[in-house]
Coordinates of C-alpha atoms and ligand atoms in Angstrom, one line a residue:
X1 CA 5.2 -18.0 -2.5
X2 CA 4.3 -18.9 -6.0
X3 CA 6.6 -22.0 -6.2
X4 CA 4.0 -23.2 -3.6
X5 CA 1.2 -23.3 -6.7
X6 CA 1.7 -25.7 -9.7
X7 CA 0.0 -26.2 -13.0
X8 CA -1.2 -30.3 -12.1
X9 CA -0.1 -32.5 -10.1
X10 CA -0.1 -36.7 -10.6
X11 CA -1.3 -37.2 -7.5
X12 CA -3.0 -34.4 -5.4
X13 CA -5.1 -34.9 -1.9
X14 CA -8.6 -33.5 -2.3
X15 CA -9.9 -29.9 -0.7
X16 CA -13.3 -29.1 -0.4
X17 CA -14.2 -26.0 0.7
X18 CA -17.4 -25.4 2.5
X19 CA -18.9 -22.5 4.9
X20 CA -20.8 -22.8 7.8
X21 CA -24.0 -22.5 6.0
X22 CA -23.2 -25.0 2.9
X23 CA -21.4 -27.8 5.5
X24 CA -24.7 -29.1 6.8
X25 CA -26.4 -29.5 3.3
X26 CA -23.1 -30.8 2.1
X27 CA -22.9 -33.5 4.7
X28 CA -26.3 -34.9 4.4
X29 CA -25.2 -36.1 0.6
X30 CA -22.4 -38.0 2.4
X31 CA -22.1 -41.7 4.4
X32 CA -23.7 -41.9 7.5
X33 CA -19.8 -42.7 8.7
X34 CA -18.7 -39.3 7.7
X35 CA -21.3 -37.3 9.2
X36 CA -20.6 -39.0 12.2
X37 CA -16.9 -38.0 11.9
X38 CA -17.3 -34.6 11.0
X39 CA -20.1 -34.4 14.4
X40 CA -17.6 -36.1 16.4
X41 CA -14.4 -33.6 15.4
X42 CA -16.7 -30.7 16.2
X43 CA -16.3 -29.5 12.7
X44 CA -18.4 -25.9 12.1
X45 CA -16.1 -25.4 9.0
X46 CA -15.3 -22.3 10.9
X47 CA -13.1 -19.7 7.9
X48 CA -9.3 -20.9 8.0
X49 CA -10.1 -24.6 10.2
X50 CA -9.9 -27.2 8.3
X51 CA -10.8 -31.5 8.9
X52 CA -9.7 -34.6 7.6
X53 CA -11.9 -36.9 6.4
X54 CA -11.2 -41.1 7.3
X55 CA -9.6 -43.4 4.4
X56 CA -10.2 -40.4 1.9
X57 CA -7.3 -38.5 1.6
X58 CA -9.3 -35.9 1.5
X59 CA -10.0 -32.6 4.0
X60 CA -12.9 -30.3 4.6
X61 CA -11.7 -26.8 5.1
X62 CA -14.0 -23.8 6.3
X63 CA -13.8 -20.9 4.0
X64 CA -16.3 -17.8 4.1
X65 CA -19.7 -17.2 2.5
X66 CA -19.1 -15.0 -0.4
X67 CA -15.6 -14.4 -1.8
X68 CA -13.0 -15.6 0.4
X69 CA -9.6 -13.7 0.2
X70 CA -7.7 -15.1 3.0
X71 CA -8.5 -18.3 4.8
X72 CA -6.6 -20.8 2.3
X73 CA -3.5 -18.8 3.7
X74 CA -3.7 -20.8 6.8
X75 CA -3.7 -24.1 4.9
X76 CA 0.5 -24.2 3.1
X77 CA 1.7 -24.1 6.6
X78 CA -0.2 -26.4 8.8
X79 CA -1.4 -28.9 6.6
X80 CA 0.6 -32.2 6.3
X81 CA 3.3 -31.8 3.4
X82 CA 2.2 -32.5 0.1
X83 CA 0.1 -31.4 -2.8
X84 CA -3.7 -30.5 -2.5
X85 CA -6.3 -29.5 -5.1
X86 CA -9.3 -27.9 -4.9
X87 CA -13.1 -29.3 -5.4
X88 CA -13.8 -27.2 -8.1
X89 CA -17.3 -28.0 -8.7
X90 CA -18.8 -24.8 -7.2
X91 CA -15.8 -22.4 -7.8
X92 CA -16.6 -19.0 -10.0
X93 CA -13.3 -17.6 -11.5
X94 CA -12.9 -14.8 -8.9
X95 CA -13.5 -17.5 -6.0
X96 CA -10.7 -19.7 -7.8
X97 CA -8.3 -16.6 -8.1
X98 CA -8.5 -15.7 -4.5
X99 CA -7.8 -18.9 -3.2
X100 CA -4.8 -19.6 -5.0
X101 CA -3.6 -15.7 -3.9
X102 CA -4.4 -16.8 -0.4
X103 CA -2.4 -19.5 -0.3
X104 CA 0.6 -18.3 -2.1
X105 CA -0.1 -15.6 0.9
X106 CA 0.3 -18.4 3.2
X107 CA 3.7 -19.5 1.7
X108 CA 5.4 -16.1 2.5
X109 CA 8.5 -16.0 5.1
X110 CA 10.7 -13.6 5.1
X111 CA 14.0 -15.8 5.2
X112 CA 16.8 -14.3 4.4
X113 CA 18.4 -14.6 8.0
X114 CA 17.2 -17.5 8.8
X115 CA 19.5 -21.1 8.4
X116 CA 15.9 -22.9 9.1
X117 CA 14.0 -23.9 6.4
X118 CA 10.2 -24.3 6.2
X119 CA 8.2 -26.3 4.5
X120 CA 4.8 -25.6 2.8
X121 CA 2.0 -27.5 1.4
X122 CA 1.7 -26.9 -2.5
X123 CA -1.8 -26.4 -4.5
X124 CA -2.5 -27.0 -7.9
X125 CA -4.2 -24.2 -9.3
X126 CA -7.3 -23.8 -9.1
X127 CA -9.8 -24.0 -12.7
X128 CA -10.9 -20.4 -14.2
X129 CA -7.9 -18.3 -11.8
X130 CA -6.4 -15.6 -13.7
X131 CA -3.3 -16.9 -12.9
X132 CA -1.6 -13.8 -14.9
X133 CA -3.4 -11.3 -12.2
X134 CA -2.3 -13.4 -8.4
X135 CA 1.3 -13.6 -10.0
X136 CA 1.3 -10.3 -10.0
X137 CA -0.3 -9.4 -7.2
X138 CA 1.6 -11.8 -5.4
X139 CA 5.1 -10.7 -7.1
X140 CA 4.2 -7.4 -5.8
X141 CA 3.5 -8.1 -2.1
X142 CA 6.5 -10.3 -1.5
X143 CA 8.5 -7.5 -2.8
X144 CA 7.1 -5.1 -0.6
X145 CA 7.1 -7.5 2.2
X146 CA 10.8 -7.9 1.5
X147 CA 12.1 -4.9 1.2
X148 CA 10.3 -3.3 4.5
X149 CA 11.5 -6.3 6.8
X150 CA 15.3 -5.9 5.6
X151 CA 16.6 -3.8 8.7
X152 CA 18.3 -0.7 8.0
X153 CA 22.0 -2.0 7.4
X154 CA 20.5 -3.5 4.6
X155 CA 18.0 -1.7 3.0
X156 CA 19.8 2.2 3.0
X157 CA 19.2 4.7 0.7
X158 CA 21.6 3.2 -1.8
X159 CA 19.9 -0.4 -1.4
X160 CA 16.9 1.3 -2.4
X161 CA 17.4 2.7 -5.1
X162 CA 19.3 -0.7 -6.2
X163 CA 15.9 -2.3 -6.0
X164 CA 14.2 0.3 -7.7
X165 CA 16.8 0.2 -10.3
X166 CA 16.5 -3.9 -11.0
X167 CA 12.5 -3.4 -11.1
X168 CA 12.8 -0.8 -13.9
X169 CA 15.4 -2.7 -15.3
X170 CA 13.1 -5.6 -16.1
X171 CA 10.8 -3.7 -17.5
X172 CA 12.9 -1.6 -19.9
X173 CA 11.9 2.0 -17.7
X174 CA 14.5 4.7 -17.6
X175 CA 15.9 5.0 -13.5
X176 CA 18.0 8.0 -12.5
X177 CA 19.2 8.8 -9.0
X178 CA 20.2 12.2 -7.8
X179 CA 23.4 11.8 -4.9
X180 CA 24.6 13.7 -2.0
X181 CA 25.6 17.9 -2.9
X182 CA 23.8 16.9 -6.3
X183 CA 20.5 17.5 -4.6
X184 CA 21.8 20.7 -3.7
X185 CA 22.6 21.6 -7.3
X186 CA 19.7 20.1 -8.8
X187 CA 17.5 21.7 -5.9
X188 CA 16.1 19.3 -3.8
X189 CA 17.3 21.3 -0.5
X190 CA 14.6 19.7 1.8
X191 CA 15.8 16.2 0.8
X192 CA 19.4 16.9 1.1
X193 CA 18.4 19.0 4.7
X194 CA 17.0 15.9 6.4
X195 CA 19.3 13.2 4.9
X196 CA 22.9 15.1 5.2
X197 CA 23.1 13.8 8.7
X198 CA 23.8 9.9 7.9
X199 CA 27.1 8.9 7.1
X200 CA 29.3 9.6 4.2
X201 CA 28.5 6.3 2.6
X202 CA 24.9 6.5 3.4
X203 CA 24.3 9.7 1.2
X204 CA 20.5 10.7 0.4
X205 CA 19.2 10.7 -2.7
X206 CA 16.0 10.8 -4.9
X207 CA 15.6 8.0 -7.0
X208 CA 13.5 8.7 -10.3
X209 CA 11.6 5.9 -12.5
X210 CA 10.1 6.5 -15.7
X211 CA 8.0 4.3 -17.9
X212 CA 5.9 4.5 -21.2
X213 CA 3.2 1.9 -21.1
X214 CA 1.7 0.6 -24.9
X215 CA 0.5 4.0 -26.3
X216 CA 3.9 5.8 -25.4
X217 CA 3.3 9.2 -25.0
X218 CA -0.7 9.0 -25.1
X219 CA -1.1 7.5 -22.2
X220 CA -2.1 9.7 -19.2
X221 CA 0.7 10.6 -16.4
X222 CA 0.3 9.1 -13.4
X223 CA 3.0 9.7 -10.5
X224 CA 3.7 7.9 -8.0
X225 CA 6.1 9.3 -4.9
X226 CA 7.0 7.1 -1.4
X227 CA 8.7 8.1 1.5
X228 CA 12.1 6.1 1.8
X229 CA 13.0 7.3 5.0
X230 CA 15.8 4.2 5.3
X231 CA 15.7 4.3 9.2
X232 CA 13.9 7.4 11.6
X233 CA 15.8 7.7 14.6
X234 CA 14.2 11.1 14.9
X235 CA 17.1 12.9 14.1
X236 CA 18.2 15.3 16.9
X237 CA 14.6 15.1 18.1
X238 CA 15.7 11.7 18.8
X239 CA 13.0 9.6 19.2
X240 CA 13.0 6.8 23.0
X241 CA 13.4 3.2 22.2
X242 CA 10.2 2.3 21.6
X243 CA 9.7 4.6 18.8
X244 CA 12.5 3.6 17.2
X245 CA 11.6 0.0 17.9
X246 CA 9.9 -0.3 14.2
X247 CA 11.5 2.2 12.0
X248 CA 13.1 0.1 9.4
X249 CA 9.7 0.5 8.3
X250 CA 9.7 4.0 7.9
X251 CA 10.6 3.5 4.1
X252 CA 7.4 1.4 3.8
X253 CA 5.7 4.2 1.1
X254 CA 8.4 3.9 -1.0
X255 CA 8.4 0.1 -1.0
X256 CA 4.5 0.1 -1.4
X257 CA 4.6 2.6 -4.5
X258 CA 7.6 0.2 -6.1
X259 CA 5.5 -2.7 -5.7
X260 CA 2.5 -0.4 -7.1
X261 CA 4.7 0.0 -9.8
X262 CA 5.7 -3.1 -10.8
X263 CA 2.1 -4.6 -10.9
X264 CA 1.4 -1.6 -13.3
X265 CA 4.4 -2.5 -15.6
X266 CA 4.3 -6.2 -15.4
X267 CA 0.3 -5.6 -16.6
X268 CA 1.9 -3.1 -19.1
X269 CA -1.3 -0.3 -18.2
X270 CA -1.6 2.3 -21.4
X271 CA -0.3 4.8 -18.9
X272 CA 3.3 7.3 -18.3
X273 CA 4.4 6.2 -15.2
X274 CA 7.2 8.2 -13.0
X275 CA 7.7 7.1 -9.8
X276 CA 9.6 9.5 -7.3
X277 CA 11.4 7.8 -4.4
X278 CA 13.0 10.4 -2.0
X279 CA 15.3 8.4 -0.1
X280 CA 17.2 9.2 3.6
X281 CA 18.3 8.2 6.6
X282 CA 17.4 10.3 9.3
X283 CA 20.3 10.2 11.6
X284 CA 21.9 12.1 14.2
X285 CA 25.6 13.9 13.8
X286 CA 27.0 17.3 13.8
X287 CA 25.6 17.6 10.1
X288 CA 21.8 16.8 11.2
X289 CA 19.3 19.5 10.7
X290 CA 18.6 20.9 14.1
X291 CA 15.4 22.6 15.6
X292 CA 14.5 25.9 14.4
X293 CA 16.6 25.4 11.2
X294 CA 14.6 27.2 8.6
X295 CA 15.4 25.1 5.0
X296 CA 14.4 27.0 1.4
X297 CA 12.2 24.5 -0.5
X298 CA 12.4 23.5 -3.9
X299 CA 9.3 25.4 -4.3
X300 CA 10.6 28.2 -2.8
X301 CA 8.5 27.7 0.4
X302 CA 10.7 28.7 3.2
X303 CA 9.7 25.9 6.3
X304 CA 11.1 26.5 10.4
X305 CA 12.2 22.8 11.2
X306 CA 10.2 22.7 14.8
X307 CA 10.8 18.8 14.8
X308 CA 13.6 16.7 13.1
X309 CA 11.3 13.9 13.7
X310 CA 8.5 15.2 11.0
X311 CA 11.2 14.5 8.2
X312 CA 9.1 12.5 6.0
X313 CA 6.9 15.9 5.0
X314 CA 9.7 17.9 4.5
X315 CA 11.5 15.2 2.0
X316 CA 8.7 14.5 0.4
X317 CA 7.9 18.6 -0.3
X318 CA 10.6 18.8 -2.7
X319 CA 9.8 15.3 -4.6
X320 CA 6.0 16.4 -5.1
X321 CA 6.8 19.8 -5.8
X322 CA 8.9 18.2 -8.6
X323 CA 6.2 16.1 -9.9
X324 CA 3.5 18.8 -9.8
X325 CA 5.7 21.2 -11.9
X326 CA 4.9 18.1 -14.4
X327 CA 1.3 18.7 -14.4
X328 CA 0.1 14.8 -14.0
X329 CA -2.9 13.6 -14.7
X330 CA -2.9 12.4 -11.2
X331 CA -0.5 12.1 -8.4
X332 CA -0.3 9.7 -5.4
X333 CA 1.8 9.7 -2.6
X334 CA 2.2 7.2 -0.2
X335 CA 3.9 7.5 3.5
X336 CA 4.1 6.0 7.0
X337 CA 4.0 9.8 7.9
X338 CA 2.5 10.1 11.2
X339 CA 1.8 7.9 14.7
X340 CA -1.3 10.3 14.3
X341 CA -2.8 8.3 11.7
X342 CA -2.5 4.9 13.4
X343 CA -3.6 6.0 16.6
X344 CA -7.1 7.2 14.6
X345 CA -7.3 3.9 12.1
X346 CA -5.3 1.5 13.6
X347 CA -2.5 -0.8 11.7
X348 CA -4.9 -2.0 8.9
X349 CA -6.4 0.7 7.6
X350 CA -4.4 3.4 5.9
X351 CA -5.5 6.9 5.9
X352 CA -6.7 8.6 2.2
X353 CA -6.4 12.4 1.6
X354 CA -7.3 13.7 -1.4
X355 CA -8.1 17.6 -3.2
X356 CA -10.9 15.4 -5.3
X357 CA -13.9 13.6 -4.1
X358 CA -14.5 11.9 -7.2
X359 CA -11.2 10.0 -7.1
X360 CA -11.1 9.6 -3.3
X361 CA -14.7 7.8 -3.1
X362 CA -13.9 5.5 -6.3
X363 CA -10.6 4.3 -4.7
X364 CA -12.4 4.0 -1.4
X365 CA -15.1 1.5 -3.3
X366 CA -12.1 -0.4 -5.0
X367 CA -11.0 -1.1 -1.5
X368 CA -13.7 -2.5 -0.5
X369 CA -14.3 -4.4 -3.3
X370 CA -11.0 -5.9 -3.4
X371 CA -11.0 -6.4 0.8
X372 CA -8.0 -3.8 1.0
X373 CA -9.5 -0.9 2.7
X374 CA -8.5 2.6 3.4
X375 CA -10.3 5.6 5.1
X376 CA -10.5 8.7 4.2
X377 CA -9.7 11.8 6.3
X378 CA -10.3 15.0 5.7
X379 CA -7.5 18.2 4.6
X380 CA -9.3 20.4 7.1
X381 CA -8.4 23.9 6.0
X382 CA -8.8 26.1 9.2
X383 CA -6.0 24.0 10.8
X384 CA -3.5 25.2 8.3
X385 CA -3.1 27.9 10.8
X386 CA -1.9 25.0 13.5
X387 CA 1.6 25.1 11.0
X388 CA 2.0 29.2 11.2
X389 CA 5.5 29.9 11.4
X390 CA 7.0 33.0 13.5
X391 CA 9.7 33.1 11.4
X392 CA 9.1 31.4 7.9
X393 CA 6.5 30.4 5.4
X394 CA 5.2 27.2 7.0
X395 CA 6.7 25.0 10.0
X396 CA 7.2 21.4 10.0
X397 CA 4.7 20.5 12.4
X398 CA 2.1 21.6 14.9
X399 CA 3.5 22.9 18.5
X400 CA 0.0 20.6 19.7
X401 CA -0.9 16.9 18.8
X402 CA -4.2 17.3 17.7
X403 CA -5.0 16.1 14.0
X404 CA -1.3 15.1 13.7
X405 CA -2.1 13.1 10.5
X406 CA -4.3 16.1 9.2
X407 CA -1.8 18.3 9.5
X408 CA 1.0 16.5 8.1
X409 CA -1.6 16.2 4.8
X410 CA -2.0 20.1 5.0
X411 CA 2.2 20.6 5.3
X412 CA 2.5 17.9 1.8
X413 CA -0.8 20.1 0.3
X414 CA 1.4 23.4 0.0
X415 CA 3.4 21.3 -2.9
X416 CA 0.5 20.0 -4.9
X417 CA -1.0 22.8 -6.8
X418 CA -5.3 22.9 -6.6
X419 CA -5.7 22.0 -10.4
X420 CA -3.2 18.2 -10.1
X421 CA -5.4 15.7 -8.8
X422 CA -3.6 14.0 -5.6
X423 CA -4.1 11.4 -3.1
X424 CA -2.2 10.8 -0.5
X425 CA -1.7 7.8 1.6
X426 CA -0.4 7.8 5.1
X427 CA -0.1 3.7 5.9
X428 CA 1.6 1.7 8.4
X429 CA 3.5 -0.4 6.3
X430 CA 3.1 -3.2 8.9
X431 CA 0.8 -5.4 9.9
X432 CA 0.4 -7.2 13.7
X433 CA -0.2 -10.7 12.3
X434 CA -3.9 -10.0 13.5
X435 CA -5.3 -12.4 9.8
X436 CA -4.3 -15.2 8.1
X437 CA -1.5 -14.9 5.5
X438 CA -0.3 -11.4 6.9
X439 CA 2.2 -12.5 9.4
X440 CA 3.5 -9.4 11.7
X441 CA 5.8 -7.4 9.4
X442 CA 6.3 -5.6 6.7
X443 CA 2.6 -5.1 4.2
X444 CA 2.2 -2.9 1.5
X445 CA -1.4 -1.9 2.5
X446 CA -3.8 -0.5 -0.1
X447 CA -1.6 -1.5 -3.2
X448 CA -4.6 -4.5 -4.0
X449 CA -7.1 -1.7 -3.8
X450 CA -4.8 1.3 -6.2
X451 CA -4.2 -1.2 -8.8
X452 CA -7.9 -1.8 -9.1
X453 CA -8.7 1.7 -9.1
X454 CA -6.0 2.5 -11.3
X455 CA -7.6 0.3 -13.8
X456 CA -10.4 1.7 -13.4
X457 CA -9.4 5.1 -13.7
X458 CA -7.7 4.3 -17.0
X459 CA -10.8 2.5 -18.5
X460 CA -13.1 6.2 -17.5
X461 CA -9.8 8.0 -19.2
X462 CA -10.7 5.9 -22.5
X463 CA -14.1 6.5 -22.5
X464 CA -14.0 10.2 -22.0
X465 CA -10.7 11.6 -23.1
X466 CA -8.9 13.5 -20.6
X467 CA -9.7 16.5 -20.2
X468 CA -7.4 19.9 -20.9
X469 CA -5.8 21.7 -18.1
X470 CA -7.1 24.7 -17.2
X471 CA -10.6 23.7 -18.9
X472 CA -13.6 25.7 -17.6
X473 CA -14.2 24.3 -13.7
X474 CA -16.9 22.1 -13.3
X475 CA -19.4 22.3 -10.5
X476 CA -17.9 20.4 -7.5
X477 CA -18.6 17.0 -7.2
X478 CA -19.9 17.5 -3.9
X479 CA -22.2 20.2 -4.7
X480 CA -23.2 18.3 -7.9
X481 CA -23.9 14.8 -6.2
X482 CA -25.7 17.5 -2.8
X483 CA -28.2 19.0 -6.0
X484 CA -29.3 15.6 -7.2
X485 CA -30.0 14.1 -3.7
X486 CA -33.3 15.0 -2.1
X487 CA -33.3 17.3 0.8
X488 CA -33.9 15.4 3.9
X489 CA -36.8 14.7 5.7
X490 CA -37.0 16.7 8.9
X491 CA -37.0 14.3 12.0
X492 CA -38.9 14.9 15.4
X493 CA -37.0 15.0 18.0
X494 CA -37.8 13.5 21.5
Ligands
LIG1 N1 7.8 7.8 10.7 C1 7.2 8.5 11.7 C2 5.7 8.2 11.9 C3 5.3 6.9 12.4 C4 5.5 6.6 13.7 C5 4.6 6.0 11.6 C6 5.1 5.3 14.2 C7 4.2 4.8 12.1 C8 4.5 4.5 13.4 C9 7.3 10.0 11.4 O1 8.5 10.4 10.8 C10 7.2 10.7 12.7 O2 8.1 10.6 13.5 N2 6.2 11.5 12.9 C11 6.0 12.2 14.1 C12 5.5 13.6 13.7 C13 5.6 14.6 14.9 C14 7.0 14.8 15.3 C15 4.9 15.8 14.4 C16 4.9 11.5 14.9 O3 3.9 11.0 14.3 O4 5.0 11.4 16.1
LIG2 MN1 10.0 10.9 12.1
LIG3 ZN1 9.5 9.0 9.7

């Protein structure tokens, strides 16, 4: 992706970006030949076309008012081979920088089974990018990307935790990785439960990163957990062919908090990171968890298994229960957790949960700022009672389907105590190939949009120094924000 992006170039064909409402202004300052061409092409300089322009070596390509994130993506592949560069007349920094992550976003192929190779068209970067930031960000999606496309034979729990290993190893953090019956000693039961089906060789575990930004200890504690569920067959709830069609994916949390991760330490962020990576195949033998298997939690939750197939709650219990016991400053999960949640937002758009409204509608804004959105859903109390148990503490899932992704946020919410702040992140960990420079596969959704926040977060930490535990409650922020607003106007009704 990257190589696709060099510092100059001695000979470079021109680019000039233009929108639909700056081509005809733009156009009148040219020949009368050109105009002609550009009328006779039917160029609108529609986002992602693009036109080139007689005897100039040169091409017009469409991009969007405002600050265009993606449609350079469509330019690597189907332009003619070569090197390009950018009018940069008009460009503001941020404009520059999202060009030249779109097009490195238009370089990505996930290639490691193929004997083809493809060729892309390379872009000198663009003046004022902050070229340190879209390697990074870049770095980080192609690593995500990667690691969620790599089927299941690849990418088990031990290759996992091999590429969580070589990311902490390049940045000097401290990875350990609990095996097998050592769950069981170390008491991770839930983990151990839901992976002991999967073959000897194919062990679960749960991988552990930690990391002292600049600041060492100072820093605040954020962690970080993803579901590595390696491959879902369902377990013995086995799951038709269609449902398993996809699950290689199903560790698609993990690789999105790992990429999270390495943005974080490659920007070295005054923070403590630990990133938690509970990692299993759910498979079907005579060792599987069955139905109506009641497992003793870490936390000493007892939980009735009434589906094998809602694994990815019950492994990630025992890692967040871990975490919490911590007391972090704050704590995000991230999980391709329930069909629930897609069926509600869709593949783009992952779903937020979170205990604190403050955090949830600043990570909500940072999405939208950085075009990486996520929605948030609500962890409806009253349908706690849909998990009620006949025999244990909680079940595993609702005997219904209503609010599947809801209450699959309520089941991980019995881990997290009221006083950690938590978010939680159930994402597809896929995209269809609806936009330029996503291509169907494997996307760490939302990671763009938690690094922003994160810095964000950090730079409030700064300003007002963290807070102790157990300090006197404030007012909730809903209430607060409720008392400030005006009461609204009555309406008529018709
Ligand atoms: N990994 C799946 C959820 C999933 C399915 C995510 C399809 C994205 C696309 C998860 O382990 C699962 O199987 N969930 C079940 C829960 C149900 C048994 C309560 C689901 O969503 O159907
Ligand atoms: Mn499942
Ligand atoms: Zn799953």
């Amino acid at each position: 992706m990257l190589d696709h992006l060099v510092a100059r170039a001695a000979k470079a064909h021109t680019l000039q970006p233009l929108s639909t409402k700056s081509l005809d202004n733009w156009a009148k300052a040219q020949p009368a030949a050109i105009q002609t061409w550009i009328k006779a092409a039917g160029f609108k300089a529609k986002p992602g076309s693009f036109l080139l322009l007689p005897n100039a070596m040169a091409f017009l390509v469409g991009v969007e008012e405002g600050i265009d994130r993606w449609s350079l993506a469509n330019l690597p592949a189907s332009l003619p081979a070569g090197t390009y560069q950018l009018v940069e007349d008009d460009l503001s920094p941020a404009q520059a920088s999202a060009h030249a992550f779109a097009w490195a976003m238009g370089c990505y192929r996930f290639a490691r089974y193929r004997s083809d190779a493809k060729t892309f068209a390379t872009l000198v970067w663009p003046k004022g990018a902050d070229r340190a930031a879209v390697e990074r960000t870049v770095r980080a999606i192609g690593l995500g990307r990667d690691l969620i496309n790599t089927p299941a034979e690849h990418m088990g729990p031990a290759d996992l935790a091999k590429a969580v290993i070589k990311v902490g190893a390049a940045h000097k953090a401290k990875v350990s990785v609990t095996v097998g019956d050592q769950l069981l000693k170390q008491n991770y039961p839930t983990i151990h439960a839901v992976g002991r089906g999967a073959a000897a060789d194919r062990q679960p575990r749960l991988i552990d990163l930690t990391w002292k930004g600049p600041g060492g200890d100072k820093g605040p504690l954020l962690v970080l957990v993803g579901k590595g569920v390696c491959f879902d067959t369902g377990g013995l709830d086995l799951k038709p062919r269609g449902g398993m069609m996809m699950m290689k994916k199903d560790m698609g949390g993990a690789a999105s908090v790992l990429a999270l991760s390495q943005m974080i330490m490659e920007a070295k962020l005054p923070l403590r990171l630990r990133l938690l990576v509970p990692a299993v195949e759910n498979s079907v033998s005579g060792a599987s968890i069955r139905p109506l298997d009641v497992v003793k939690t870490r936390k000493g939750i007892t939980v009735e298994i009434n589906d094998t197939d809602a694994e990815g709650r019950l492994i990630l219990g025992d890692a967040l229960a871990d975490a919490d016991a911590q007391k972090p400053d704050l704590m995000i999960d991230m999980a391709t957790l329930t069909g629930a949640a897609r069926v509600a937002l869709g593949p783009d758009v992952p779903a937020l949960f979170a205990n604190d409204d403050e955090i949830a509608e600043d990570l909500l804004r940072y999405g939208r700022a950085e075009g990486d959105p996520l929605w948030r859903l609500p962890l409806w109390k009253p349908y706690r009672r849909m998990l009620d148990s006949k025999v244990a503490d909680i079940a595993n899932c609702e005997p219904g389907s209503f609010g599947g992704a809801i209450t699959a946020a309520l089941y991980l919410a019995e881990f997290v105590s009221e006083k950690t702040k938590w978010m939680h992140i159930d994402t597809y960990g896929w995209t269809s190939g609806l936009g330029a420079g996503r291509p169907e596969g494997g996307e760490p959704l939302g990671i763009r949009a938690l690094y922003a926040f994160i810095e964000g977060w950090l730079k409030q930490a700064a300003k007002t120094p963290l807070l102790p535990r157990r300090a006197a409650p404030r007012p909730k922020p809903g209430l607060r924000a409720a008392a400030k607003r005006p009461l609204p106007r009555p309406r008529s009704r018709r």
